[in-house]
Amino acid sequence: MSTDAPADPSRRPFAGSANPRAGRGESPLPTAAAAYWEAAAASFDEEPDHGLRDPAVRAAWAARLRGWLLSGPAAVLDLGCGTGSLALLAAEQGHRVTGVDRSPRMIARARAKLAGREAAFLVGDAAEPPVGERRFDAVLVRHVLWALPDARAALRRWAGLLAPGGRLVLVEGRWGEAEPIGVSAAELTSLVAPLAAWTRVESLVDDPVLWGKEVTDERYALLAEVPGRDGAVADAPLASPSG
């Protein structure tokens, strides 16, 4: 499932580490349903940071990915990949990409966008990617945690999919003033810390080109190295404080 829509992030219903209604024993919010993302697929790429059609926006995300992902060809798992815009950037940088999204229409667009490249796309749940026992050098996730019923369990699963020395790349944020939603950098760091050898938080607020507009809410990328041993992360050292 892609979770970069709706376009206005202040309308993304995330509170803490779970879908808020699900956490209260209610049905998940409609925007977490597969049908929502199926309907959104047709217009998904119209947002500057989704379709990356503006050369400046595209170049800004490409530069960030180049710094976040490991150098040299790597196996990258893009969860909630949407129409594959970030996956395409990663493939252009020489990485082998596997994308997972809940929406078949999103996946169809991603496959078309990366036709002829070393990439594979699967329909499936980002929280439980249908990749079997495969291991990846990097797990890339952008604006997905808000829609998951158990973010802590999902992070543990993602960490277990990393090869030794692999990296989590989590692009997240917290939006709104009166009733802010999303996950703050401090909250996400605390969730990732038990799984990581180190973490680093990189603010994305001061780069409006990424979003195609000026932004004032909290937007960031959290990078974490999760050493792991065949997916066993319980004994990994706690993360060092990050800025």
Coordinates of C-alpha atoms in Angstrom, one line a residue:
M1 CA 0.0 0.0 0.0
S2 CA 1.3 3.4 -0.9
T3 CA 0.8 6.0 1.8
D4 CA 2.0 9.2 0.2
A5 CA -1.6 10.3 -0.5
P6 CA -3.8 12.2 0.2
A7 CA -1.6 15.1 -1.1
D8 CA -2.0 17.2 1.9
P9 CA 0.0 15.4 4.6
S10 CA -2.0 17.2 7.4
R11 CA -4.9 14.9 6.4
R12 CA -3.0 11.7 7.0
P13 CA -4.6 10.0 10.0
F14 CA -1.7 8.7 12.1
A15 CA -1.4 9.0 15.9
G16 CA 1.5 7.4 17.7
S17 CA 2.5 4.0 16.4
A18 CA -0.9 2.7 15.1
N19 CA -3.9 3.6 13.0
P20 CA -5.9 5.6 15.6
R21 CA -9.2 3.9 15.1
A22 CA -7.7 0.4 15.0
G23 CA -6.0 1.3 18.3
R24 CA -9.4 2.0 19.9
G25 CA -10.9 -1.2 18.7
E26 CA -12.7 0.5 15.8
S27 CA -12.5 -0.3 12.1
P28 CA -9.4 1.1 10.4
L29 CA -9.7 4.5 8.8
P30 CA -11.0 4.4 5.2
T31 CA -7.7 5.8 3.9
A32 CA -5.9 2.6 5.0
A33 CA -8.1 0.4 2.8
A34 CA -6.9 -1.0 -0.5
A35 CA -9.8 0.5 -2.3
Y36 CA -8.7 4.0 -1.4
W37 CA -5.3 3.5 -3.0
E38 CA -6.8 1.8 -6.0
A39 CA -8.9 5.0 -6.6
A40 CA -5.9 7.2 -5.9
A41 CA -3.6 5.5 -8.4
A42 CA -4.8 7.4 -11.5
S43 CA -4.0 10.9 -10.1
F44 CA -1.2 9.9 -7.7
D45 CA 1.7 11.2 -9.8
E46 CA 0.1 14.7 -10.1
E47 CA 1.7 15.7 -6.8
P48 CA 5.2 17.1 -7.2
D49 CA 6.8 14.7 -4.6
H50 CA 4.9 11.7 -6.0
G51 CA 5.4 11.7 -9.7
L52 CA 8.7 13.6 -9.6
R53 CA 7.8 15.1 -13.0
D54 CA 9.5 18.5 -12.3
P55 CA 13.2 18.1 -13.0
A56 CA 14.2 20.1 -10.0
V57 CA 12.0 18.0 -7.6
R58 CA 13.3 14.8 -9.2
A59 CA 16.9 15.9 -8.9
A60 CA 16.4 16.8 -5.2
W61 CA 15.1 13.3 -4.4
A62 CA 17.8 11.7 -6.5
A63 CA 20.5 13.5 -4.5
R64 CA 18.9 12.5 -1.2
L65 CA 18.7 8.9 -2.2
R66 CA 22.3 8.9 -3.3
G67 CA 23.3 9.9 0.2
W68 CA 20.9 7.6 2.0
L69 CA 21.4 4.3 0.1
L70 CA 24.6 2.3 0.3
S71 CA 27.2 3.0 -2.3
G72 CA 27.6 0.5 -5.2
P73 CA 24.8 -1.7 -6.5
A74 CA 22.6 -2.8 -3.7
A75 CA 19.4 -4.8 -3.2
V76 CA 16.7 -2.2 -2.2
L77 CA 13.2 -3.0 -0.9
D78 CA 10.8 -0.1 -1.4
L79 CA 7.7 -0.6 0.7
G80 CA 4.6 1.3 0.0
C81 CA 6.2 2.0 -3.4
G82 CA 3.2 3.6 -5.0
T83 CA 3.8 4.2 -8.7
G84 CA 7.5 3.6 -8.4
S85 CA 9.0 7.1 -8.6
L86 CA 11.6 6.5 -5.8
A87 CA 12.2 3.0 -7.1
L88 CA 13.0 4.4 -10.5
L89 CA 15.5 6.8 -9.0
A90 CA 17.2 3.9 -7.1
A91 CA 17.3 1.8 -10.3
E92 CA 18.9 4.7 -12.2
Q93 CA 21.6 4.7 -9.6
G94 CA 22.4 1.1 -10.2
H95 CA 20.4 -0.6 -7.5
R96 CA 18.3 -3.7 -7.8
V97 CA 14.8 -2.8 -6.6
T98 CA 11.9 -4.8 -5.3
G99 CA 8.8 -2.7 -4.7
V100 CA 5.7 -3.7 -2.7
D101 CA 2.4 -1.9 -2.6
R102 CA -1.1 -2.9 -1.5
S103 CA -2.7 -1.5 -4.7
P104 CA -2.6 -3.5 -7.9
R105 CA -3.1 -0.3 -9.9
M106 CA -0.1 1.3 -8.2
I107 CA 2.0 -1.7 -8.9
A108 CA 0.9 -1.8 -12.6
R109 CA 2.0 1.8 -13.0
A110 CA 5.3 1.1 -11.2
R111 CA 6.0 -1.9 -13.5
A112 CA 5.3 0.3 -16.6
K113 CA 7.5 3.1 -15.2
L114 CA 10.5 0.7 -14.7
A115 CA 10.0 -1.6 -17.7
G116 CA 13.3 -2.9 -18.9
R117 CA 15.1 -2.2 -15.6
E118 CA 16.3 -4.6 -12.9
A119 CA 13.3 -4.2 -10.8
A120 CA 10.4 -6.4 -9.5
F121 CA 7.1 -5.3 -8.1
L122 CA 4.7 -7.3 -5.8
V123 CA 1.2 -6.6 -4.6
G124 CA 1.3 -7.0 -0.8
D125 CA 1.1 -5.5 2.6
A126 CA 4.0 -3.3 3.5
A127 CA 3.9 -4.5 7.1
E128 CA 4.4 -8.1 6.0
P129 CA 6.2 -7.9 2.6
P130 CA 5.7 -11.1 0.5
V131 CA 9.5 -11.6 -0.1
G132 CA 10.0 -14.8 1.9
E133 CA 13.4 -15.2 3.4
R134 CA 15.2 -12.8 1.1
R135 CA 17.5 -10.2 2.6
F136 CA 18.1 -6.7 1.4
D137 CA 20.9 -4.1 1.7
A138 CA 18.3 -1.3 2.3
V139 CA 14.7 -1.0 3.2
L140 CA 13.2 2.2 1.9
V141 CA 9.8 3.4 3.3
R142 CA 8.2 6.8 2.7
H143 CA 5.1 7.9 4.7
V144 CA 3.8 4.4 5.5
L145 CA 3.9 4.0 9.2
W146 CA 0.8 6.2 9.9
A147 CA -1.5 3.7 8.2
L148 CA -0.1 0.6 9.9
P149 CA -2.0 -1.1 12.9
D150 CA 1.3 -1.9 14.6
A151 CA 4.3 0.2 13.6
R152 CA 6.6 -1.4 16.2
A153 CA 6.0 -4.9 14.8
A154 CA 6.4 -3.6 11.2
L155 CA 9.8 -2.0 12.1
R156 CA 10.9 -5.3 13.6
R157 CA 9.9 -7.2 10.5
W158 CA 11.7 -4.7 8.2
A159 CA 14.8 -4.8 10.3
G160 CA 14.8 -8.6 10.0
L161 CA 14.7 -8.3 6.2
L162 CA 18.1 -6.5 6.2
A163 CA 21.4 -8.2 5.4
P164 CA 24.2 -7.6 8.0
G165 CA 25.2 -4.0 7.7
G166 CA 21.9 -3.1 5.9
R167 CA 20.1 0.1 6.3
L168 CA 16.6 1.3 7.1
V169 CA 15.7 4.5 5.3
L170 CA 12.5 5.9 6.8
V171 CA 11.0 9.2 5.4
E172 CA 8.3 10.4 7.8
G173 CA 6.9 13.5 9.4
R174 CA 4.3 15.1 11.7
W175 CA 1.8 17.5 10.3
G176 CA -0.9 19.9 11.6
E177 CA -1.0 22.4 14.4
A178 CA -4.2 22.1 16.5
E179 CA -4.3 18.3 16.3
P180 CA -0.9 17.2 14.8
I181 CA -0.8 13.7 13.3
G182 CA 2.1 11.6 12.0
V183 CA 5.1 10.4 13.9
S184 CA 7.8 12.7 15.2
A185 CA 11.5 12.1 14.7
A186 CA 11.9 11.5 18.5
E187 CA 9.0 9.0 18.5
L188 CA 10.4 7.1 15.6
T189 CA 13.9 7.1 16.9
S190 CA 12.6 5.5 20.2
L191 CA 10.9 2.8 18.2
V192 CA 13.9 2.0 16.0
A193 CA 16.5 2.3 18.8
P194 CA 16.2 -1.3 20.1
L195 CA 16.9 -2.6 16.6
A196 CA 19.7 -0.4 15.5
A197 CA 23.5 -0.1 15.9
W198 CA 23.1 3.6 15.1
T199 CA 20.5 6.1 13.8
R200 CA 20.7 9.5 12.2
V201 CA 17.9 12.0 11.6
E202 CA 18.1 14.3 8.6
S203 CA 15.6 17.2 8.5
L204 CA 13.8 17.7 5.2
V205 CA 12.0 20.9 6.1
D206 CA 14.6 23.3 4.8
D207 CA 14.5 21.8 1.3
P208 CA 11.2 23.0 -0.3
V209 CA 12.3 21.6 -3.7
L210 CA 11.6 18.1 -2.4
W211 CA 8.0 19.0 -1.9
G212 CA 7.4 21.4 -4.7
K213 CA 6.6 24.1 -2.1
E214 CA 7.6 25.7 1.2
V215 CA 6.8 23.5 4.2
T216 CA 6.8 24.3 7.9
D217 CA 5.8 21.1 9.5
E218 CA 8.1 18.3 10.6
R219 CA 9.5 16.3 7.8
Y220 CA 12.6 14.1 8.1
A221 CA 14.5 11.0 7.1
L222 CA 15.7 8.5 9.7
L223 CA 18.6 6.3 8.8
A224 CA 19.4 3.3 10.9
E225 CA 21.9 0.5 10.4
V226 CA 20.6 -2.8 11.7
P227 CA 23.4 -5.4 11.8
G228 CA 21.2 -8.4 12.5
R229 CA 22.0 -12.1 12.3
D230 CA 19.7 -13.9 10.0
G231 CA 16.9 -11.5 11.0
A232 CA 17.6 -11.9 14.7
V233 CA 17.6 -8.3 16.0
A234 CA 16.6 -8.6 19.6
D235 CA 20.3 -8.6 20.8
A236 CA 21.4 -5.7 18.6
P237 CA 22.9 -2.8 20.6
L238 CA 20.8 0.3 21.3
A239 CA 21.1 3.2 18.9
S240 CA 23.4 6.1 19.7
P241 CA 21.7 9.5 20.2
S242 CA 21.2 11.2 16.8
G243 CA 20.5 14.7 15.8

